[in-house]
Short mmCIF file of C-alpha atoms in Angstrom, two decimals:
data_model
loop_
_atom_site.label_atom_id
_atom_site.label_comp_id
_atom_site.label_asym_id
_atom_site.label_seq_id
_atom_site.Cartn_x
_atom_site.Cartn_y
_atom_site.Cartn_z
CA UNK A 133 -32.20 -64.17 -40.45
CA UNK A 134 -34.64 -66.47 -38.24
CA UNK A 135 -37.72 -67.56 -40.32
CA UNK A 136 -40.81 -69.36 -39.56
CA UNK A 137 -41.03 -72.45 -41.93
CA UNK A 138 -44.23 -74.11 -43.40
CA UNK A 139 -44.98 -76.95 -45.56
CA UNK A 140 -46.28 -77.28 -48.25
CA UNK A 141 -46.58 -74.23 -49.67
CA UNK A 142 -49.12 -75.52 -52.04
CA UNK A 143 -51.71 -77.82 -51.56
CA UNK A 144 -54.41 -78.78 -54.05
CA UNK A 145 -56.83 -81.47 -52.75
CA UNK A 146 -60.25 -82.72 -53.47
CA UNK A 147 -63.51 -82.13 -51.44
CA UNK A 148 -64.34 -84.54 -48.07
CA UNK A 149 -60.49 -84.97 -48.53
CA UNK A 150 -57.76 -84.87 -45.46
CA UNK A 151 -55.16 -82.01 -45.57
CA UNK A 152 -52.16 -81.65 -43.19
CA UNK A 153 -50.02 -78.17 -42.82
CA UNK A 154 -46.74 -78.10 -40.59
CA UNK A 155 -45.39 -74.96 -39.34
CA UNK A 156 -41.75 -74.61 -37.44
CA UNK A 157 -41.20 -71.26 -35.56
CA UNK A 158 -38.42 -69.12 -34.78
CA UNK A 159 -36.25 -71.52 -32.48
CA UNK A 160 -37.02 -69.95 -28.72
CA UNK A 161 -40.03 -68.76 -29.62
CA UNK A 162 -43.17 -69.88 -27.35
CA UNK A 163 -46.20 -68.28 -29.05
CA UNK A 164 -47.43 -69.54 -32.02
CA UNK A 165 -50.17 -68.46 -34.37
CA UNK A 166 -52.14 -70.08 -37.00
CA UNK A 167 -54.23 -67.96 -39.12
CA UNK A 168 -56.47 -68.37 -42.07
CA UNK A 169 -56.41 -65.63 -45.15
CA UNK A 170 -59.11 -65.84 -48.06
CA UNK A 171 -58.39 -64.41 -51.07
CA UNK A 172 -59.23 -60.50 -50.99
CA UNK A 173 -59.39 -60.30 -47.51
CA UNK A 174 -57.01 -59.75 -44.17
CA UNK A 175 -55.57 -62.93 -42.15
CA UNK A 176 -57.87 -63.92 -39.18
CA UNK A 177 -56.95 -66.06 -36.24
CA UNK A 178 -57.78 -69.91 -36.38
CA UNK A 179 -55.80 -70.93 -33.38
CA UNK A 180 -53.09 -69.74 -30.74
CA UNK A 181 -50.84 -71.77 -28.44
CA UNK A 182 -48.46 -71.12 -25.35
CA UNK A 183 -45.89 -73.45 -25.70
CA UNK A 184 -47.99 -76.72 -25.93
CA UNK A 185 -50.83 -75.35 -24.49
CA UNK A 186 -53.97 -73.44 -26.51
CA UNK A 187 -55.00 -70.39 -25.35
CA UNK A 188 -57.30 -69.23 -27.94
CA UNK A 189 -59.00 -71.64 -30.91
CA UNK A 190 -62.95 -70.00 -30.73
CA UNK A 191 -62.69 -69.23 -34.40
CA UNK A 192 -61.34 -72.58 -35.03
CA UNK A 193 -64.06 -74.78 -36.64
CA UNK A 194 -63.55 -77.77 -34.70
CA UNK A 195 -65.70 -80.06 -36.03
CA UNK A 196 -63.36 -80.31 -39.07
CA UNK A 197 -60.14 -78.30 -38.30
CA UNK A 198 -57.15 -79.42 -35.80
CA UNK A 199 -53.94 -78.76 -33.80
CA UNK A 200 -51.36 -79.57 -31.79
CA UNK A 201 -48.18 -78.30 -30.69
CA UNK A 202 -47.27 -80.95 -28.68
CA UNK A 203 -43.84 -80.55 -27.77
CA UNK A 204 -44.36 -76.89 -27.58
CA UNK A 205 -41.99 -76.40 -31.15
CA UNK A 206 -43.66 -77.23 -34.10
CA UNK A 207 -47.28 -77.76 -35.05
CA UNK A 208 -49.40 -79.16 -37.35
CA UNK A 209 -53.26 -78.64 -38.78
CA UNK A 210 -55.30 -80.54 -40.10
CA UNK A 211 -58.54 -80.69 -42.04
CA UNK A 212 -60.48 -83.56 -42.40
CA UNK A 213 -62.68 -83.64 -44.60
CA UNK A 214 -62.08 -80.70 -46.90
CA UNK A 215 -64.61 -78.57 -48.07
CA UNK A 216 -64.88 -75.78 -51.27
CA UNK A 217 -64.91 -72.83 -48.82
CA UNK A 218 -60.92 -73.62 -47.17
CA UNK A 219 -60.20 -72.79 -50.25
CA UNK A 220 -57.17 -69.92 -48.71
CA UNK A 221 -53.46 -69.48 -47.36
CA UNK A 222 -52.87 -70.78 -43.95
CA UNK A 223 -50.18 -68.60 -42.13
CA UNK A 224 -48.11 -69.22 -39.79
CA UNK A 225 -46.42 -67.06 -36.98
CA UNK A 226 -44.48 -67.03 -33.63
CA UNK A 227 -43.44 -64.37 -31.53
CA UNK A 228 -41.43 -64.04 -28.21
CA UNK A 229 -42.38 -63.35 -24.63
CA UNK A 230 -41.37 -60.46 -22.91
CA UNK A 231 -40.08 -57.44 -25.11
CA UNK A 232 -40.98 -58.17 -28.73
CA UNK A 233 -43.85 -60.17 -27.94
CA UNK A 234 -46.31 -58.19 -29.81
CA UNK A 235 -44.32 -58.48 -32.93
CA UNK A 236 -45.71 -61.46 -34.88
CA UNK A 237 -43.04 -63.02 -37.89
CA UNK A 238 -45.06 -64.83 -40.58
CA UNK A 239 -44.34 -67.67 -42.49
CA UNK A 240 -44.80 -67.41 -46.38
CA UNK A 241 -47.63 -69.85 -45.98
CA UNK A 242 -49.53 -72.97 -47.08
CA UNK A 243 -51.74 -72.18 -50.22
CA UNK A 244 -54.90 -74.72 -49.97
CA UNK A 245 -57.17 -75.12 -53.23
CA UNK A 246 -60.24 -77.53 -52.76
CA UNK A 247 -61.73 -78.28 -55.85
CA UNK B 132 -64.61 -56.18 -29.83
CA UNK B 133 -61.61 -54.71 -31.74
CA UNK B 134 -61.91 -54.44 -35.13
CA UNK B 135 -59.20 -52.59 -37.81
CA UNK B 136 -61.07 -50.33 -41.04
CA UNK B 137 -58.60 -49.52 -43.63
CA UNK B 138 -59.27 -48.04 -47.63
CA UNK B 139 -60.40 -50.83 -50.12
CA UNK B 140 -58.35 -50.87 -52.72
CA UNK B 141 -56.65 -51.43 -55.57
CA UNK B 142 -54.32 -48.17 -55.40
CA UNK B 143 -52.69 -47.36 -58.55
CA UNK B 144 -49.93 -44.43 -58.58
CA UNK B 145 -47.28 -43.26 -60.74
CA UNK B 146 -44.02 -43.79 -59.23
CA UNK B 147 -42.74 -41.02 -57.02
CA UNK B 148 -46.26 -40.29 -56.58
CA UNK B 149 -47.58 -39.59 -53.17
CA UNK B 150 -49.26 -42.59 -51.18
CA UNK B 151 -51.31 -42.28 -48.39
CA UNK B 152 -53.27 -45.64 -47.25
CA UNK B 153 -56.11 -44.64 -44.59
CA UNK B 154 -56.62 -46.89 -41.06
CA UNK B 155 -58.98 -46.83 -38.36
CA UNK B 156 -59.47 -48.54 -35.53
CA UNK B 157 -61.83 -49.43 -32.71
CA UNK B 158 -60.20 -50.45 -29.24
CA UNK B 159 -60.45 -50.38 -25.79
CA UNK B 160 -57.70 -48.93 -23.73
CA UNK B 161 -54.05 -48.44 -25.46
CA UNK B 162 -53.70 -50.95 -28.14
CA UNK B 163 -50.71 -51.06 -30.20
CA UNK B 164 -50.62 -50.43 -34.06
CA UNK B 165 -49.10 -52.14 -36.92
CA UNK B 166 -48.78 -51.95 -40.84
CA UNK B 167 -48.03 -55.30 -42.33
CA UNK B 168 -46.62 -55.76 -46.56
CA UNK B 169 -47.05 -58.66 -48.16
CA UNK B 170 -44.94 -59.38 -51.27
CA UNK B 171 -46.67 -60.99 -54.30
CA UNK B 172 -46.39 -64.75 -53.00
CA UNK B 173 -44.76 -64.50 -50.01
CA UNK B 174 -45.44 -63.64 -46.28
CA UNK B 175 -46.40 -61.05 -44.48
CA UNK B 176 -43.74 -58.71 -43.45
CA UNK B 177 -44.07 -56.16 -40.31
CA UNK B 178 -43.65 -52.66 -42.02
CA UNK B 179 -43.81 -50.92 -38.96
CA UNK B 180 -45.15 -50.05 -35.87
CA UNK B 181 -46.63 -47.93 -32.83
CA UNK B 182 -47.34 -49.10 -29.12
CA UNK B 183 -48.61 -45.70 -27.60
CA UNK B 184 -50.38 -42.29 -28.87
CA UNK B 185 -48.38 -40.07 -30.79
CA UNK B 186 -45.67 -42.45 -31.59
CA UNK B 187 -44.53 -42.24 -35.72
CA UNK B 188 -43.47 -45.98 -36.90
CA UNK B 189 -41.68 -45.54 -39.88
CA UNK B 190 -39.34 -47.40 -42.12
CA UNK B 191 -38.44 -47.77 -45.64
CA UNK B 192 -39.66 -44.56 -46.07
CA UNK B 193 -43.12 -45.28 -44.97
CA UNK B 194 -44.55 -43.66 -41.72
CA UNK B 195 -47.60 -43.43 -39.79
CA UNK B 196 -48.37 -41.93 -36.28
CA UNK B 197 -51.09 -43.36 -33.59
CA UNK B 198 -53.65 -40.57 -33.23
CA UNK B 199 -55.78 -41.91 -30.20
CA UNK B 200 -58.13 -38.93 -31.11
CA UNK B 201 -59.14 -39.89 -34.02
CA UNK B 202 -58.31 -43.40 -33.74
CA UNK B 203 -56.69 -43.62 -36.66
CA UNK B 204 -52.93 -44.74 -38.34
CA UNK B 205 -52.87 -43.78 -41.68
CA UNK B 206 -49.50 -44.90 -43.93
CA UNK B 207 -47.99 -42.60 -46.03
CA UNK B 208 -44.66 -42.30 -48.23
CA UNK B 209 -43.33 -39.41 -50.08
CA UNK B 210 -42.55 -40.65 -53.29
CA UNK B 211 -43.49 -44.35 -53.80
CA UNK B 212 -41.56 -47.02 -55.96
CA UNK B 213 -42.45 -49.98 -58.22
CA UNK B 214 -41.06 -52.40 -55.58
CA UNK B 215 -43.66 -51.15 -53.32
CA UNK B 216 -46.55 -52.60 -55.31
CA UNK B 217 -47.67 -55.00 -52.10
CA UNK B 218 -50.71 -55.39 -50.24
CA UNK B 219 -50.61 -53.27 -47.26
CA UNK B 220 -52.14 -54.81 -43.78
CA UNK B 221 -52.72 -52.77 -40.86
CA UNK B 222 -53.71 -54.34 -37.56
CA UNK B 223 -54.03 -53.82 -33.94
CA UNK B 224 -53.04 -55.65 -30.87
CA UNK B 225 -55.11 -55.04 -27.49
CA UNK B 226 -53.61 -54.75 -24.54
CA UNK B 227 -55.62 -56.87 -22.58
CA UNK B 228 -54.46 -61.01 -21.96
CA UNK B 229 -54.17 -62.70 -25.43
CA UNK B 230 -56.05 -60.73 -27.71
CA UNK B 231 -55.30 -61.77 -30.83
CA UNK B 232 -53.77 -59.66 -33.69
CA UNK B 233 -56.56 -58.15 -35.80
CA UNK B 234 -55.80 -57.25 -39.12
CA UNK B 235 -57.55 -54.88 -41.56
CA UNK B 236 -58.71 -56.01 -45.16
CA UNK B 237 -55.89 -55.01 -46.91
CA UNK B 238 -54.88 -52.74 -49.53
CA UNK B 239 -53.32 -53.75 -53.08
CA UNK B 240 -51.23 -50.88 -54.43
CA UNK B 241 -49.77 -50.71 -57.49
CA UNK B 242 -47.40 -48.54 -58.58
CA UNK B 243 -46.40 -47.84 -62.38
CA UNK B 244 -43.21 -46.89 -63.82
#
């Protein structure tokens, strides 16, 4: 069975630190999602991109956080510097166009601890 | 905007106990409805899922049913298991462009042999 693959699943880093996820979709798949979960509560979107393109990073905090999809496969993000409160899983997902596009398939994710 | 209100948790049954796991939404138009598990450290995993009012998702022997009246999906199985101890998502897609998946807060269960 297709899965969405992230690295590394854990990540423990120090504050004003840089941290780097990777995420590699479902092979065809041209939507992908990355989404930020703190502990106790439900995933919320960070960023979204359309092949290479983004269509929706408002809840992104730029100043700090990035990404790129730039061959419209995988993608990384990155957060430079770290700070206490990213302390949370980073998930992953794609989906399809067409039928079955509004069925998202998550990664296991990237567990982040700033200390 | 859209937003997704389900129970807080923790949920703590016996097994074979009945579950039911309450969801609400707020929308405009039709959007489509989802219950998502995830598995102590893994993913999340779609459960299952409605696109239109009155349709019953079910699977694994969990079901809910879109009830545009009262806006609600609620999750329920018969006669719950210890593998089900998961957190339970549920979220909502809008119809409209890109909206984003929103998901609830989540709700631990745990169920006890």
């Amino acid at each position: 069975e297709a899965e969405v693959a992230q690295s590394p699943r854990y990540k423990i880093t120090e504050k004003s630190q840089a941290v780097a996820f990777w995420c590699d979709p479902i092979s065809g798949h041209a939507t992908l999602y990355w989404y930020r979960q703190i502990l106790g509560q439900g995933p919320e979107l960070l960023v979204q991109f359309q092949d290479e393109s983004v269509v929706d990073d408002s809840q992104l905090p730029k100043d700090r956080f990035s990404a790129e999809r730039l061959k419209g496969v995988d993608s990384t993000l990155k957060i430079q510097p770290a700070e206490l409160g990213d302390s949370a899983m980073y998930l992953c997902a794609s989906s399809s166009t067409g039928w079955g596009a509004n069925v998202l398939t998550f990664g296991a994710g990237s567990r982040l601890t700033v200390l | 905007g859209n937003s997704v209100t389900q129970m807080e948790g923790p949920v703590t049954l016996s097994e074979e106990a009945f579950l039911t796991i309450n969801c609400t939404y707020t929308a405009t138009g039709y959007p489509s409805l989802f219950w998502y598990v995830q598995y102590p450290g893994e993913g999340l995993q779609l459960l299952l899922k409605a696109t239109k009012a009155d349709d019953k998702g079910s699977n694994k022997g969990f079901e809910a049913t879109y009830r545009k009246e009262t806006t609600s999906f609620h999750l329920e199985k018969g006669s719950v298991q210890v593998s089900d101890s998961a957190v339970y998502f549920c979220a909502l897609l809008g119809n409209s462009g890109n909206t984003p998946l929103v998901f609830g807060k989540g709700t631990r269960l745990s169920v006890i042999a």
